[in-house]
Tab-separated table of C-alpha atoms in Angstrom:
chain	number	residue	atom	x	y	z
A	13	MET	CA	120.432	85.270	120.179
A	14	THR	CA	123.508	86.488	121.842
A	15	ASP	CA	125.549	83.820	120.825
A	16	VAL	CA	124.329	84.229	117.104
A	17	ALA	CA	125.440	87.928	117.688
A	18	LEU	CA	128.881	87.136	119.143
A	19	ALA	CA	129.353	84.591	116.213
A	20	LEU	CA	128.942	87.423	114.169
A	21	ALA	CA	131.253	89.919	115.719
A	22	ASP	CA	133.958	87.486	115.339
A	23	CYS	CA	132.803	87.644	111.551
A	24	GLN	CA	133.280	91.361	111.523
A	25	ALA	CA	136.855	91.162	113.337
A	26	LYS	CA	138.033	88.645	110.858
A	27	GLY	CA	136.909	91.443	108.208
A	28	LEU	CA	134.192	88.870	106.698
A	29	ILE	CA	131.212	91.512	107.516
A	30	ARG	CA	131.588	95.192	107.698
A	31	PHE	CA	128.437	95.792	110.205
A	32	VAL	CA	126.188	93.712	112.509
A	33	GLY	CA	122.740	94.767	112.686
A	34	THR	CA	119.484	93.365	114.040
A	35	THR	CA	115.655	92.928	113.461
A	36	ASN	CA	112.818	93.475	115.510
A	37	MET	CA	114.773	93.311	119.092
A	38	ASP	CA	112.971	95.069	121.917
A	39	THR	CA	115.216	97.003	124.482
A	40	ALA	CA	116.142	94.437	126.976
A	41	ALA	CA	117.009	92.087	124.262
A	42	LEU	CA	119.439	94.660	122.252
A	43	ALA	CA	120.870	95.697	125.303
A	44	LYS	CA	121.839	91.924	126.625
A	45	ILE	CA	123.635	91.601	122.819
A	46	VAL	CA	125.475	94.716	123.240
A	47	ASP	CA	126.689	94.134	127.208
A	48	ALA	CA	127.919	91.256	125.670
A	49	GLY	CA	130.350	93.022	123.389
A	50	VAL	CA	128.524	93.053	120.328
A	51	ASP	CA	129.037	96.716	118.277
A	52	VAL	CA	125.725	96.561	117.176
A	53	ALA	CA	125.159	98.950	114.193
A	54	VAL	CA	121.612	98.919	113.538
A	55	ASN	CA	118.428	97.726	114.706
A	56	GLN	CA	115.286	97.679	112.265
A	57	VAL	CA	111.722	97.910	114.370
A	58	GLN	CA	108.324	99.171	113.323
A	59	PHE	CA	107.981	102.893	113.859
A	60	SER	CA	105.448	105.370	112.238
A	61	LEU	CA	102.840	107.853	113.744
A	62	LEU	CA	100.353	104.748	114.553
A	63	ASP	CA	102.869	102.130	115.724
A	64	ARG	CA	105.267	104.697	118.211
A	65	ARG	CA	106.780	101.609	120.571
A	66	PRO	CA	110.173	102.766	120.018
A	67	LEU	CA	109.643	105.435	122.235
A	68	ASN	CA	108.901	103.472	125.215
A	69	GLY	CA	112.697	102.774	125.494
A	70	MET	CA	113.973	101.767	122.394
A	71	LEU	CA	115.225	105.578	121.116
A	72	GLN	CA	117.031	106.765	124.124
A	73	TYR	CA	119.005	103.732	124.201
A	74	CYS	CA	119.820	103.547	120.681
A	75	GLY	CA	120.406	107.233	120.710
A	76	GLU	CA	122.790	106.758	123.867
A	77	ARG	CA	124.748	104.552	121.955
A	78	GLY	CA	124.943	105.675	118.114
A	79	ILE	CA	123.005	102.639	117.323
A	80	LYS	CA	120.537	104.026	114.221
A	81	LEU	CA	117.487	102.773	113.807
A	82	PHE	CA	116.088	101.131	110.262
A	83	THR	CA	112.154	101.587	110.427
A	84	TYR	CA	109.729	99.730	108.700
A	85	GLY	CA	105.835	100.030	108.119
A	86	SER	CA	106.565	104.429	108.471
A	87	VAL	CA	103.794	104.661	106.084
A	88	GLY	CA	101.586	102.179	107.395
A	89	GLY	CA	101.636	99.759	104.164
A	90	GLY	CA	99.935	103.170	102.427
A	91	LEU	CA	97.354	103.498	105.244
A	92	LEU	CA	99.316	106.753	105.912
A	93	SER	CA	99.291	108.165	102.613
A	94	ASP	CA	96.978	109.911	100.062
A	95	LYS	CA	95.570	106.695	98.935
A	96	TYR	CA	93.023	106.827	101.689
A	97	ASP	CA	92.677	110.602	101.604
A	98	GLU	CA	88.668	111.096	101.140
A	99	GLN	CA	85.555	112.926	101.993
A	100	PRO	CA	83.180	110.966	103.794
A	101	ARG	CA	79.409	110.411	102.507
A	102	SER	CA	76.635	110.460	104.422
A	103	GLY	CA	75.595	107.347	105.873
A	104	LEU	CA	72.555	105.735	107.535
A	105	PHE	CA	71.679	108.538	110.512
A	106	GLY	CA	74.087	110.738	108.792
A	107	LYS	CA	77.014	108.578	110.080
A	108	PRO	CA	80.033	109.318	107.481
A	109	GLN	CA	80.797	106.097	105.479
A	110	TYR	CA	84.417	105.496	103.735
A	111	THR	CA	85.020	103.207	101.367
A	112	PRO	CA	85.923	99.924	102.836
A	113	VAL	CA	89.541	99.002	103.049
A	114	ASP	CA	90.663	96.451	100.946
A	115	LEU	CA	93.316	94.533	102.867
A	116	ASN	CA	94.466	92.243	100.027
A	117	THR	CA	97.835	91.599	101.171
A	118	SER	CA	99.568	90.169	104.807
A	119	SER	CA	101.370	93.446	104.681
A	120	LEU	CA	97.733	95.293	105.171
A	121	LYS	CA	96.183	93.061	107.408
A	122	MET	CA	99.246	93.429	109.958
A	123	TYR	CA	99.130	97.436	109.804
A	124	TRP	CA	95.620	96.964	110.016
A	125	ASN	CA	95.915	95.279	113.367
A	126	VAL	CA	97.816	98.031	114.252
A	127	VAL	CA	95.382	100.359	113.205
A	128	LYS	CA	92.978	98.626	114.978
A	129	GLN	CA	95.160	98.825	118.731
A	130	PHE	CA	96.219	102.599	117.638
A	131	GLY	CA	92.063	103.245	118.193
A	132	GLY	CA	90.532	101.895	115.731
A	133	GLN	CA	89.015	103.131	111.988
A	134	GLU	CA	87.430	106.427	113.679
A	135	LEU	CA	90.501	107.602	115.202
A	136	TRP	CA	92.786	106.681	111.942
A	137	ARG	CA	90.388	108.642	109.960
A	138	GLU	CA	90.815	111.641	112.253
A	139	LEU	CA	94.893	111.125	111.638
A	140	LEU	CA	94.578	111.253	107.879
A	141	GLY	CA	92.730	114.767	108.068
A	142	VAL	CA	95.368	116.243	109.984
A	143	LEU	CA	97.999	114.887	107.685
A	144	ARG	CA	96.605	116.077	104.771
A	145	ARG	CA	96.386	119.800	106.395
A	146	VAL	CA	99.763	119.136	107.124
A	147	ALA	CA	100.979	118.417	103.830
A	148	ASP	CA	98.762	120.895	102.293
A	149	LYS	CA	100.769	123.499	104.584
A	150	HIS	CA	104.061	122.354	102.651
A	151	GLY	CA	103.179	121.241	99.481
A	152	VAL	CA	104.199	117.531	99.965
A	153	SER	CA	102.268	114.209	99.729
A	154	MET	CA	100.693	112.779	102.854
A	155	ALA	CA	103.308	109.927	103.122
A	156	ASN	CA	105.847	112.941	103.298
A	157	VAL	CA	104.561	114.231	106.174
A	158	SER	CA	104.482	110.467	107.513
A	159	LEU	CA	107.955	109.908	106.861
A	160	ARG	CA	109.113	112.951	108.203
A	161	TRP	CA	107.391	113.036	111.953
A	162	VAL	CA	109.620	109.476	112.258
A	163	MET	CA	112.488	110.993	110.828
A	164	GLN	CA	112.256	113.971	113.722
A	165	GLN	CA	111.785	111.693	116.815
A	166	GLY	CA	114.530	111.696	119.382
A	167	ASP	CA	117.805	113.551	117.733
A	168	GLY	CA	116.566	113.719	114.335
A	169	ALA	CA	119.913	111.405	113.290
A	170	THR	CA	118.708	108.282	114.776
A	171	VAL	CA	116.032	107.194	112.545
A	172	HIS	CA	116.127	106.776	109.117
A	173	PRO	CA	112.974	105.122	107.444
A	174	ILE	CA	113.295	102.213	105.007
A	175	VAL	CA	110.765	103.249	102.434
A	176	GLY	CA	109.176	101.155	99.527
A	177	LEU	CA	108.841	101.699	95.509
A	178	ARG	CA	106.305	100.280	93.397
A	179	GLY	CA	107.606	102.639	90.875
A	180	THR	CA	109.703	105.810	89.841
A	181	SER	CA	106.931	108.272	90.961
A	182	HIS	CA	107.591	106.923	93.984
A	183	ILE	CA	111.305	108.024	93.992
A	184	ALA	CA	110.519	111.828	93.195
A	185	ASP	CA	107.798	111.968	96.163
A	186	ASN	CA	109.964	110.130	98.894
A	187	ALA	CA	112.975	112.446	97.926
A	188	ARG	CA	110.547	115.053	98.779
A	189	THR	CA	110.717	113.914	102.607
A	190	LEU	CA	114.158	115.928	103.049
A	191	SER	CA	112.634	118.908	101.695
A	192	PHE	CA	110.795	120.396	104.952
A	193	SER	CA	110.568	119.852	108.408
A	194	LEU	CA	107.601	119.842	110.637
A	195	ASP	CA	107.306	122.598	112.824
A	196	ALA	CA	105.913	123.160	116.342
A	197	ALA	CA	102.176	123.430	115.302
A	198	ASP	CA	102.381	120.524	112.738
A	199	MET	CA	103.606	118.289	115.499
A	200	ALA	CA	101.257	119.736	118.216
A	201	ALA	CA	98.491	118.934	115.212
A	202	LEU	CA	99.871	115.412	114.928
A	203	GLY	CA	100.274	114.757	118.836
A	204	ALA	CA	96.577	115.981	119.638
A	205	VAL	CA	95.510	112.442	117.368
A	206	LEU	CA	98.475	110.874	118.942
A	207	GLY	CA	97.572	111.674	122.469
A	208	ARG	CA	94.161	109.555	121.864
A	209	ALA	CA	95.788	106.399	120.853
A	210	SER	CA	95.163	103.426	122.939
A	211	GLY	CA	98.484	101.867	121.562
A	212	PRO	CA	100.143	99.478	120.587
A	213	ARG	CA	101.692	99.314	123.848
A	214	GLY	CA	105.169	98.053	124.922
A	215	ASP	CA	108.307	97.723	123.638
A	216	ALA	CA	109.119	97.403	120.019
A	217	TYR	CA	107.741	93.778	118.561
A	218	SER	CA	105.501	92.904	121.730
A	219	PHE	CA	102.494	92.384	120.823
A	220	GLU	CA	103.721	89.909	118.090
A	221	ARG	CA	105.586	87.962	120.099
A	222	GLY	CA	102.337	87.881	122.325
A	223	GLY	CA	103.668	89.873	125.233
């Protein structure tokens, strides 16, 4: 891994590439590359309200060294968007019932696994409820709030979400993420739910590696 990074650094020195970036490196692996003398510009990791593992050392490390975090999964493949906002029906013994989540892509299956580690469907639904209230307060979408939360972590300049686009409507919606900021009350409301989450634990990409 370090040898590959050093080879890329050599290409950079020769003007063949402009920057060196990494993907899904944990803090220890990234530090090993940096300590070898590679000027890493960015590390791409999963980071969302559901998956806050970059807060366990990675964000601080990158912030102190000017390394940007390009984050994927910041709306959980749509699981942190208006798409899953619904009022429950009354089920057996008054237990709320929701439309089953159609895990019809490998991406959704991956993010659903994160939901299960986060605390399961009930805590996820509770988080959606808070996202709805915060979004309505600012006149934006739930996805906007999800992205904004990630962007405001650390110094507010280190984290840059990667967002997917399936149509022109998504361009306009994503742009609204830049039109507002989450205030202390918003962060506290979201934090009250996050404080009861059980995971995921560890560093970036830890459980995917079996760690």
